[in-house]
Amino acid sequence: METLLSAKINRLETSATLAMAAKTRELKQEGKDIIGLSLGQPDFNTPDFIKDAAVRAIEENYNSYTPVDGYGELKEAIVHKFKRDNQLDYQADQVVVSTGAKQTLYNIAATVLDPGDEVILPCPYWVSYRDIVKLNEGTPVEIKTSIDQDFKLTPEQLEANLTEKTKMIWYSSPCNPSGSVYTKKELEAIAEVLQKYPDVLVISDEIYEHINFGEAHVSMASIQGMKDRTITVNGVSKAFAMTGWRIGYMAAPPSIAKACTKLQGQVTSGANCIAQRAVITALKESPDRIQPMIDIFEQRRKLILDLLERIPGFETNVPQGAFYVFPNVSKFFGKKIAGKEIKNATDFSFLLLENAHVATVTGEAFGNPDCIRISYAASNENIKNAVERIRELLDGVL
Ligand code: PMP
Ligand code: GLU
């Protein structure tokens, strides 16, 4: 039966983050005491004021198909959010609501890419970008960045990789997996390079916007000259602890928004009605309401960085946002640990899973084969125990 699968689907790789989450679940079911630091999802419950809105929506009989691009009221709330948080003036016809930011990103790629179009992906990038590009017959152009540049693309690197075939550049800030956040100045420098390439689009994935511990978040679309060529992607999964509700959204030039709606109308008919009603309430509230969760993430960042510093061989940047650390572990490559030869980050991540019972994700999935990603969206106790298990396993290796 396998021969019946399309070449397209055979080329597609399984999402490494979701694969590791599934493996963790499986091992836990077998009774193994695994600490899961692989999946990027808040360990909080969705705030009560949002849950209450969903319950009300059920009671008020919201049960029909919604407009394909989302309820008008939700799109207005999104327009308001962009104005309030990002000083961006969008019209409702520029906004499309989808089943998670992942679908938003897929819609965009499917809508703008023709075969052979190049998409610049600064590495490390979020795991699904590369495969979404490939699925839509685009060509990913991966640009390596190092820890010394805080894993951020420089204008020189961008310039050197732009070609006649470049269709877009695609990045997240705060970045999953490095936690790096582009400053206004850095975005301006990138925008300046792009001035010479007026047909190149930008996908700015800002889903971690509120989980930001440093300078205020800056949207690429707010940089002079960028709004008409930038697609701003956001969602509620991370900031509002709503991963399972599956609502993401974008604001884009009207033609792209219209095309994404056309695509979505043939694929999902639109996002879940109850979740959309709840998100109206979430987005209308001031972001101050979720600050307590952000403060906890910041405390955990300090905790994990302090603990990892005690393990020789882990070299880590200081993430300014999101809830991941992305240590370079290449000093362990070529070593034999617990009887296993460690050749790369994937071997290392599996070593941690099998011998320390700590789930992480290999950096290979994010375009950086020297690092692993550790999510600190976990309790202090789990963070402490996990790092202690890793320290014990690696004790004396270097
Ligand atoms: N972008 C980034 C950078 C992410 O980490 C995620 C993870 N969920 C997504 C997009 C997709 O989010 P969702 O589909 O849950 O809205
Ligand atoms: N974005 C999360 C992560 O990077 C969730 C997993 C996924 O959607 O792939 O772990």
Short mmCIF file of C-alpha atoms and ligand atoms in Angstrom, two decimals:
data_model
loop_
_atom_site.label_atom_id
_atom_site.label_comp_id
_atom_site.label_asym_id
_atom_site.label_seq_id
_atom_site.Cartn_x
_atom_site.Cartn_y
_atom_site.Cartn_z
CA MET A 1 0.00 0.00 0.00
CA GLU A 2 2.95 2.33 0.69
CA THR A 3 3.55 2.59 -3.04
CA LEU A 4 0.24 4.42 -3.33
CA LEU A 5 1.53 7.38 -1.34
CA SER A 6 2.40 10.48 -3.32
CA ALA A 7 5.99 11.53 -3.91
CA LYS A 8 5.07 14.79 -2.18
CA ILE A 9 4.05 13.10 1.05
CA ASN A 10 6.99 10.71 0.91
CA ARG A 11 9.34 13.71 0.80
CA LEU A 12 7.70 15.25 3.87
CA GLU A 13 9.38 14.66 7.23
CA THR A 14 7.48 14.03 10.44
CA SER A 15 7.42 17.08 12.73
CA ALA A 16 10.32 16.40 15.12
CA THR A 17 8.66 18.27 17.98
CA LEU A 18 5.46 16.28 17.70
CA ALA A 19 7.37 13.03 17.14
CA MET A 20 9.32 13.57 20.35
CA ALA A 21 6.09 14.41 22.21
CA ALA A 22 4.55 11.16 20.95
CA LYS A 23 7.65 9.18 21.97
CA THR A 24 7.53 10.77 25.44
CA ARG A 25 3.85 9.84 25.83
CA GLU A 26 4.61 6.27 24.71
CA LEU A 27 7.49 5.84 27.18
CA LYS A 28 5.41 7.31 30.01
CA GLN A 29 2.64 4.85 29.22
CA GLU A 30 5.19 2.05 29.55
CA GLY A 31 5.77 3.33 33.08
CA LYS A 32 9.06 5.16 32.43
CA ASP A 33 9.59 8.32 34.43
CA ILE A 34 10.27 10.70 31.54
CA ILE A 35 10.57 14.45 32.05
CA GLY A 36 9.21 15.99 28.87
CA LEU A 37 11.06 19.15 27.88
CA SER A 38 10.57 18.61 24.18
CA LEU A 39 7.23 20.16 23.36
CA GLY A 40 6.76 23.89 23.21
CA GLN A 41 3.58 24.28 25.10
CA PRO A 42 2.80 26.20 28.28
CA ASP A 43 2.12 23.96 31.27
CA PHE A 44 -0.55 26.41 32.52
CA ASN A 45 -4.27 26.08 32.13
CA THR A 46 -6.09 28.47 29.82
CA PRO A 47 -7.12 31.47 31.98
CA ASP A 48 -10.64 31.21 33.45
CA PHE A 49 -11.93 34.37 31.78
CA ILE A 50 -11.27 32.75 28.39
CA LYS A 51 -12.76 29.39 29.38
CA ASP A 52 -15.88 31.19 30.65
CA ALA A 53 -16.28 32.89 27.26
CA ALA A 54 -16.18 29.48 25.55
CA VAL A 55 -18.80 28.05 27.91
CA ARG A 56 -21.03 31.05 27.21
CA ALA A 57 -20.57 30.54 23.46
CA ILE A 58 -21.77 26.93 23.76
CA GLU A 59 -24.75 27.98 25.85
CA GLU A 60 -25.60 30.72 23.38
CA ASN A 61 -25.68 28.11 20.60
CA TYR A 62 -22.71 29.10 18.55
CA ASN A 63 -22.64 25.95 16.53
CA SER A 64 -22.74 26.84 12.84
CA TYR A 65 -20.05 27.31 10.25
CA THR A 66 -18.40 30.69 10.72
CA PRO A 67 -17.32 33.01 7.91
CA VAL A 68 -14.32 31.26 6.28
CA ASP A 69 -11.87 33.96 7.38
CA GLY A 70 -13.30 34.20 10.93
CA TYR A 71 -16.15 35.97 12.73
CA GLY A 72 -16.29 39.68 11.94
CA GLU A 73 -16.14 40.44 15.66
CA LEU A 74 -12.98 38.39 16.02
CA LYS A 75 -11.35 40.09 13.06
CA GLU A 76 -12.22 43.46 14.62
CA ALA A 77 -10.63 42.30 17.89
CA ILE A 78 -7.50 41.32 15.93
CA VAL A 79 -7.41 44.71 14.16
CA HIS A 80 -7.69 46.32 17.60
CA LYS A 81 -4.92 44.08 18.99
CA PHE A 82 -2.53 45.04 16.17
CA LYS A 83 -3.24 48.71 16.82
CA ARG A 84 -2.90 48.41 20.61
CA ASP A 85 0.17 46.18 20.79
CA ASN A 86 2.02 46.82 17.53
CA GLN A 87 0.94 50.29 16.38
CA LEU A 88 -0.24 48.73 13.13
CA ASP A 89 -3.30 49.90 11.22
CA TYR A 90 -4.91 47.00 9.43
CA GLN A 91 -8.36 46.73 7.89
CA ALA A 92 -10.57 43.73 8.60
CA ASP A 93 -10.18 42.51 4.99
CA GLN A 94 -6.46 42.00 5.69
CA VAL A 95 -7.08 39.57 8.52
CA VAL A 96 -7.63 35.81 8.26
CA VAL A 97 -8.26 33.48 11.20
CA SER A 98 -7.12 29.87 10.85
CA THR A 99 -6.79 26.59 12.71
CA GLY A 100 -3.61 27.55 14.55
CA ALA A 101 -0.73 29.69 13.34
CA LYS A 102 0.60 26.53 11.74
CA GLN A 103 -2.28 26.52 9.29
CA THR A 104 -1.86 30.26 8.79
CA LEU A 105 1.76 29.65 7.78
CA TYR A 106 0.80 26.78 5.51
CA ASN A 107 -1.89 28.89 3.83
CA ILE A 108 0.61 31.65 3.10
CA ALA A 109 3.18 29.29 1.60
CA ALA A 110 0.56 27.55 -0.52
CA THR A 111 -0.77 30.88 -1.67
CA VAL A 112 2.42 32.64 -2.69
CA LEU A 113 4.93 29.94 -3.68
CA ASP A 114 5.45 28.65 -7.20
CA PRO A 115 7.77 25.71 -7.87
CA GLY A 116 11.40 26.72 -7.47
CA ASP A 117 10.71 29.94 -5.56
CA GLU A 118 13.39 30.44 -2.94
CA VAL A 119 12.51 31.07 0.68
CA ILE A 120 15.22 32.40 2.96
CA LEU A 121 15.15 30.65 6.31
CA PRO A 122 17.62 31.98 8.87
CA CYS A 123 18.78 29.01 10.98
CA PRO A 124 17.75 28.00 13.48
CA TYR A 125 14.17 28.20 12.26
CA TRP A 126 11.01 26.68 13.66
CA VAL A 127 10.73 23.04 12.72
CA SER A 128 7.78 23.24 10.30
CA TYR A 129 8.99 26.11 8.09
CA ARG A 130 11.31 23.99 5.97
CA ASP A 131 8.78 21.24 5.35
CA ILE A 132 5.94 23.65 4.62
CA VAL A 133 8.15 25.27 1.98
CA LYS A 134 9.08 21.90 0.51
CA LEU A 135 5.50 20.67 0.50
CA ASN A 136 4.63 23.69 -1.59
CA GLU A 137 7.51 23.03 -3.99
CA GLY A 138 9.53 26.03 -2.83
CA THR A 139 13.28 25.82 -2.25
CA PRO A 140 14.42 26.49 1.31
CA VAL A 141 17.60 28.59 1.44
CA GLU A 142 19.03 28.00 4.88
CA ILE A 143 21.36 30.65 6.29
CA LYS A 144 23.46 29.50 9.21
CA THR A 145 23.78 31.82 12.17
CA SER A 146 25.99 31.21 15.17
CA ILE A 147 25.73 31.70 18.88
CA ASP A 148 28.18 34.65 18.63
CA GLN A 149 25.61 36.55 16.59
CA ASP A 150 22.88 35.49 19.02
CA PHE A 151 21.52 33.31 16.22
CA LYS A 152 20.27 36.37 14.32
CA LEU A 153 20.53 36.98 10.60
CA THR A 154 22.82 39.88 9.68
CA PRO A 155 22.03 42.27 6.81
CA GLU A 156 25.23 41.08 5.07
CA GLN A 157 24.11 37.46 5.21
CA LEU A 158 20.72 38.39 3.83
CA GLU A 159 22.21 40.41 1.00
CA ALA A 160 24.54 37.55 0.04
CA ASN A 161 21.64 35.11 -0.27
CA LEU A 162 19.05 37.16 -2.14
CA THR A 163 18.64 36.07 -5.77
CA GLU A 164 16.18 36.65 -8.58
CA LYS A 165 14.29 33.63 -7.34
CA THR A 166 13.87 34.82 -3.76
CA LYS A 167 10.16 35.01 -2.98
CA MET A 168 10.29 35.60 0.72
CA ILE A 169 12.20 35.61 3.95
CA TRP A 170 10.64 33.83 6.89
CA TYR A 171 11.61 34.03 10.55
CA SER A 172 10.19 34.15 14.07
CA SER A 173 10.94 36.77 16.71
CA PRO A 174 11.03 35.90 19.57
CA CYS A 175 12.58 32.88 17.89
CA ASN A 176 11.63 29.29 18.37
CA PRO A 177 14.10 27.63 19.11
CA SER A 178 16.82 30.16 20.05
CA GLY A 179 14.74 32.67 22.02
CA SER A 180 16.49 35.49 20.14
CA VAL A 181 14.56 38.72 19.64
CA TYR A 182 15.30 41.15 16.81
CA THR A 183 15.59 44.75 17.97
CA LYS A 184 14.09 47.64 16.05
CA LYS A 185 17.55 48.57 14.79
CA GLU A 186 18.22 45.06 13.54
CA LEU A 187 14.89 44.93 11.73
CA GLU A 188 15.59 48.31 10.17
CA ALA A 189 18.90 47.03 8.86
CA ILE A 190 17.18 44.03 7.28
CA ALA A 191 14.48 46.29 5.83
CA GLU A 192 17.14 48.49 4.30
CA VAL A 193 18.62 45.54 2.39
CA LEU A 194 15.14 44.56 1.22
CA GLN A 195 14.52 48.02 -0.22
CA LYS A 196 16.52 46.97 -3.27
CA TYR A 197 14.30 43.89 -3.67
CA PRO A 198 10.74 45.24 -3.73
CA ASP A 199 9.15 41.92 -4.70
CA VAL A 200 10.46 39.93 -1.74
CA LEU A 201 7.85 39.22 0.94
CA VAL A 202 8.49 38.75 4.65
CA ILE A 203 6.70 36.32 6.94
CA SER A 204 7.13 37.64 10.44
CA ASP A 205 6.01 34.97 12.90
CA GLU A 206 5.29 36.79 16.15
CA ILE A 207 3.52 34.05 18.07
CA TYR A 208 5.84 34.52 21.08
CA GLU A 209 5.39 38.30 21.06
CA HIS A 210 4.23 38.50 24.67
CA ILE A 211 6.77 36.02 26.01
CA ASN A 212 9.52 38.56 25.79
CA PHE A 213 11.84 39.48 28.68
CA GLY A 214 13.90 42.20 27.07
CA GLU A 215 13.18 45.21 24.92
CA ALA A 216 9.60 45.81 23.76
CA HIS A 217 8.53 43.63 20.85
CA VAL A 218 8.79 45.21 17.40
CA SER A 219 6.77 44.02 14.41
CA MET A 220 8.53 44.00 11.05
CA ALA A 221 5.41 45.53 9.49
CA SER A 222 5.86 48.61 11.69
CA ILE A 223 9.26 49.34 10.13
CA GLN A 224 9.05 52.05 7.50
CA GLY A 225 8.28 50.70 4.04
CA MET A 226 7.61 47.14 5.23
CA LYS A 227 3.88 46.94 5.92
CA ASP A 228 2.79 46.30 2.33
CA ARG A 229 5.18 43.38 1.90
CA THR A 230 5.04 41.80 5.34
CA ILE A 231 2.67 39.11 6.50
CA THR A 232 2.35 39.29 10.26
CA VAL A 233 1.49 35.96 11.86
CA ASN A 234 0.33 35.51 15.41
CA GLY A 235 -1.84 33.23 17.52
CA VAL A 236 -3.09 32.47 20.99
CA SER A 237 -1.43 29.10 21.65
CA LYS A 238 1.56 30.39 23.57
CA ALA A 239 0.63 33.61 25.35
CA PHE A 240 -2.81 32.44 26.44
CA ALA A 241 -1.92 28.79 27.05
CA MET A 242 -4.38 27.71 24.35
CA THR A 243 -2.39 25.25 22.22
CA GLY A 244 -5.26 22.79 21.84
CA TRP A 245 -7.84 25.41 20.91
CA ARG A 246 -6.15 25.83 17.54
CA ILE A 247 -6.57 29.48 16.65
CA GLY A 248 -3.97 31.48 14.74
CA TYR A 249 -4.28 34.53 12.55
CA MET A 250 -2.47 36.83 10.18
CA ALA A 251 -2.62 40.29 8.73
CA ALA A 252 -1.44 40.61 5.16
CA PRO A 253 -1.83 42.66 1.99
CA PRO A 254 -5.51 42.25 0.96
CA SER A 255 -4.75 40.12 -2.12
CA ILE A 256 -2.87 37.56 -0.01
CA ALA A 257 -5.56 37.57 2.68
CA LYS A 258 -8.20 36.97 0.01
CA ALA A 259 -6.20 34.12 -1.54
CA CYS A 260 -5.66 32.46 1.85
CA THR A 261 -9.40 32.68 2.50
CA LYS A 262 -10.10 31.06 -0.87
CA LEU A 263 -7.72 28.21 -0.03
CA GLN A 264 -9.11 27.78 3.47
CA GLY A 265 -12.65 27.71 2.07
CA GLN A 266 -11.71 24.60 0.13
CA VAL A 267 -9.78 22.94 2.94
CA THR A 268 -11.27 23.56 6.40
CA SER A 269 -14.21 25.99 5.88
CA GLY A 270 -12.79 28.02 8.76
CA ALA A 271 -11.68 27.64 12.36
CA ASN A 272 -13.71 26.20 15.23
CA CYS A 273 -16.60 28.47 16.26
CA ILE A 274 -16.35 28.08 20.06
CA ALA A 275 -12.61 28.69 20.08
CA GLN A 276 -13.10 31.78 17.95
CA ARG A 277 -15.64 33.21 20.42
CA ALA A 278 -13.22 32.59 23.30
CA VAL A 279 -10.40 34.31 21.43
CA ILE A 280 -12.51 37.46 20.98
CA THR A 281 -12.50 37.73 24.78
CA ALA A 282 -8.79 36.88 25.04
CA LEU A 283 -7.68 39.52 22.56
CA LYS A 284 -9.92 42.28 23.89
CA GLU A 285 -8.29 42.00 27.32
CA SER A 286 -5.13 43.89 28.11
CA PRO A 287 -1.98 41.76 27.81
CA ASP A 288 -1.37 42.70 31.49
CA ARG A 289 -3.82 39.94 32.31
CA ILE A 290 -1.31 37.28 31.21
CA GLN A 291 1.76 38.95 32.73
CA PRO A 292 1.85 36.55 35.73
CA MET A 293 2.51 33.64 33.32
CA ILE A 294 5.24 35.62 31.55
CA ASP A 295 6.87 36.42 34.91
CA ILE A 296 6.98 32.73 35.73
CA PHE A 297 8.62 31.95 32.38
CA GLU A 298 11.25 34.57 33.14
CA GLN A 299 12.00 32.99 36.53
CA ARG A 300 12.31 29.61 34.89
CA ARG A 301 14.65 30.97 32.26
CA LYS A 302 16.97 32.12 35.02
CA LEU A 303 16.68 28.79 36.79
CA ILE A 304 17.53 26.68 33.75
CA LEU A 305 20.37 28.95 32.60
CA ASP A 306 21.93 28.87 36.09
CA LEU A 307 21.65 25.09 36.25
CA LEU A 308 22.96 24.46 32.72
CA GLU A 309 25.97 26.65 33.40
CA ARG A 310 27.13 24.00 35.85
CA ILE A 311 27.35 21.37 33.12
CA PRO A 312 30.69 21.57 31.29
CA GLY A 313 30.22 21.44 27.52
CA PHE A 314 26.88 23.22 27.28
CA GLU A 315 27.24 26.59 25.55
CA THR A 316 24.04 28.64 25.58
CA ASN A 317 22.94 32.11 24.47
CA VAL A 318 20.69 34.11 26.79
CA PRO A 319 17.26 33.82 25.20
CA GLN A 320 15.31 37.08 25.34
CA GLY A 321 11.95 35.50 24.64
CA ALA A 322 9.87 32.34 24.03
CA PHE A 323 10.49 29.46 26.46
CA TYR A 324 13.40 27.51 25.05
CA VAL A 325 17.13 27.24 25.53
CA PHE A 326 19.18 26.07 22.59
CA PRO A 327 22.56 24.92 23.87
CA ASN A 328 25.40 23.96 21.58
CA VAL A 329 26.42 20.45 22.65
CA SER A 330 28.99 19.72 19.93
CA LYS A 331 31.76 19.25 22.53
CA PHE A 332 30.19 15.85 23.20
CA PHE A 333 30.37 14.71 19.57
CA GLY A 334 32.90 11.94 19.08
CA LYS A 335 32.61 10.82 22.73
CA LYS A 336 31.33 7.49 23.94
CA ILE A 337 28.70 8.03 26.63
CA ALA A 338 26.87 5.18 28.42
CA GLY A 339 28.30 2.86 25.78
CA LYS A 340 26.95 4.93 22.89
CA GLU A 341 28.98 6.79 20.32
CA ILE A 342 27.64 10.35 20.04
CA LYS A 343 28.03 11.58 16.48
CA ASN A 344 25.57 14.48 16.37
CA ALA A 345 22.78 16.35 18.15
CA THR A 346 20.24 13.67 17.28
CA ASP A 347 22.36 10.98 19.00
CA PHE A 348 22.79 13.32 21.94
CA SER A 349 19.09 14.03 22.26
CA PHE A 350 18.32 10.30 22.14
CA LEU A 351 21.03 9.66 24.72
CA LEU A 352 19.30 12.10 27.07
CA LEU A 353 15.96 10.42 26.44
CA GLU A 354 17.13 6.85 26.89
CA ASN A 355 19.71 7.29 29.63
CA ALA A 356 18.58 10.36 31.57
CA HIS A 357 14.88 10.02 30.74
CA VAL A 358 14.73 13.65 29.66
CA ALA A 359 13.02 14.50 26.37
CA THR A 360 14.52 17.31 24.27
CA VAL A 361 14.56 17.96 20.50
CA THR A 362 17.56 17.69 18.22
CA GLY A 363 18.74 20.95 16.67
CA GLU A 364 18.82 19.18 13.30
CA ALA A 365 15.08 19.67 13.10
CA PHE A 366 15.66 23.42 13.36
CA GLY A 367 18.52 23.59 10.86
CA ASN A 368 21.33 23.57 13.42
CA PRO A 369 22.99 20.18 13.95
CA ASP A 370 25.19 21.33 16.86
CA CYS A 371 22.42 22.21 19.30
CA ILE A 372 19.50 20.70 21.13
CA ARG A 373 16.32 22.48 22.15
CA ILE A 374 15.13 22.30 25.73
CA SER A 375 11.71 23.75 26.56
CA TYR A 376 11.43 25.31 30.01
CA ALA A 377 7.65 25.48 29.87
CA ALA A 378 7.74 23.06 32.81
CA SER A 379 7.60 23.22 36.61
CA ASN A 380 10.67 24.28 38.61
CA GLU A 381 10.82 20.78 40.02
CA ASN A 382 10.87 19.17 36.58
CA ILE A 383 13.49 21.63 35.34
CA LYS A 384 15.70 20.95 38.37
CA ASN A 385 15.35 17.18 38.18
CA ALA A 386 15.89 17.11 34.43
CA VAL A 387 19.09 19.12 34.52
CA GLU A 388 20.36 17.10 37.47
CA ARG A 389 19.78 13.87 35.54
CA ILE A 390 21.64 15.30 32.55
CA ARG A 391 24.50 16.49 34.78
CA GLU A 392 24.84 13.05 36.36
CA LEU A 393 24.85 11.31 32.99
CA LEU A 394 27.53 13.61 31.59
CA ASP A 395 29.64 13.81 34.73
CA GLY A 396 33.29 13.25 33.90
CA VAL A 397 32.75 12.90 30.14
CA LEU A 398 34.69 16.08 29.22
N1 PMP B 1 5.20 29.41 14.97
C1 PMP B 1 6.06 29.09 15.94
C2 PMP B 1 7.37 29.81 16.00
C3 PMP B 1 5.74 28.11 16.88
O1 PMP B 1 6.59 27.79 17.85
C4 PMP B 1 4.52 27.44 16.78
C5 PMP B 1 4.27 26.32 17.76
N2 PMP B 1 3.12 25.94 18.02
C6 PMP B 1 3.64 27.81 15.75
C7 PMP B 1 4.01 28.79 14.86
C8 PMP B 1 2.30 27.18 15.55
O2 PMP B 1 1.44 27.48 16.58
P1 PMP B 1 -0.10 27.07 16.60
O3 PMP B 1 -0.38 26.31 15.37
O4 PMP B 1 -0.28 26.28 17.84
O5 PMP B 1 -0.86 28.36 16.65
N1 GLU B 2 5.46 24.92 18.48
C1 GLU B 2 5.61 23.88 19.44
C2 GLU B 2 7.02 23.37 19.41
O1 GLU B 2 7.84 23.91 18.71
C3 GLU B 2 4.56 22.84 19.30
C4 GLU B 2 4.84 21.68 18.41
C5 GLU B 2 4.42 21.85 17.01
O2 GLU B 2 3.42 22.51 16.76
O3 GLU B 2 5.15 21.34 16.16
O4 GLU B 2 7.33 22.48 20.16
#
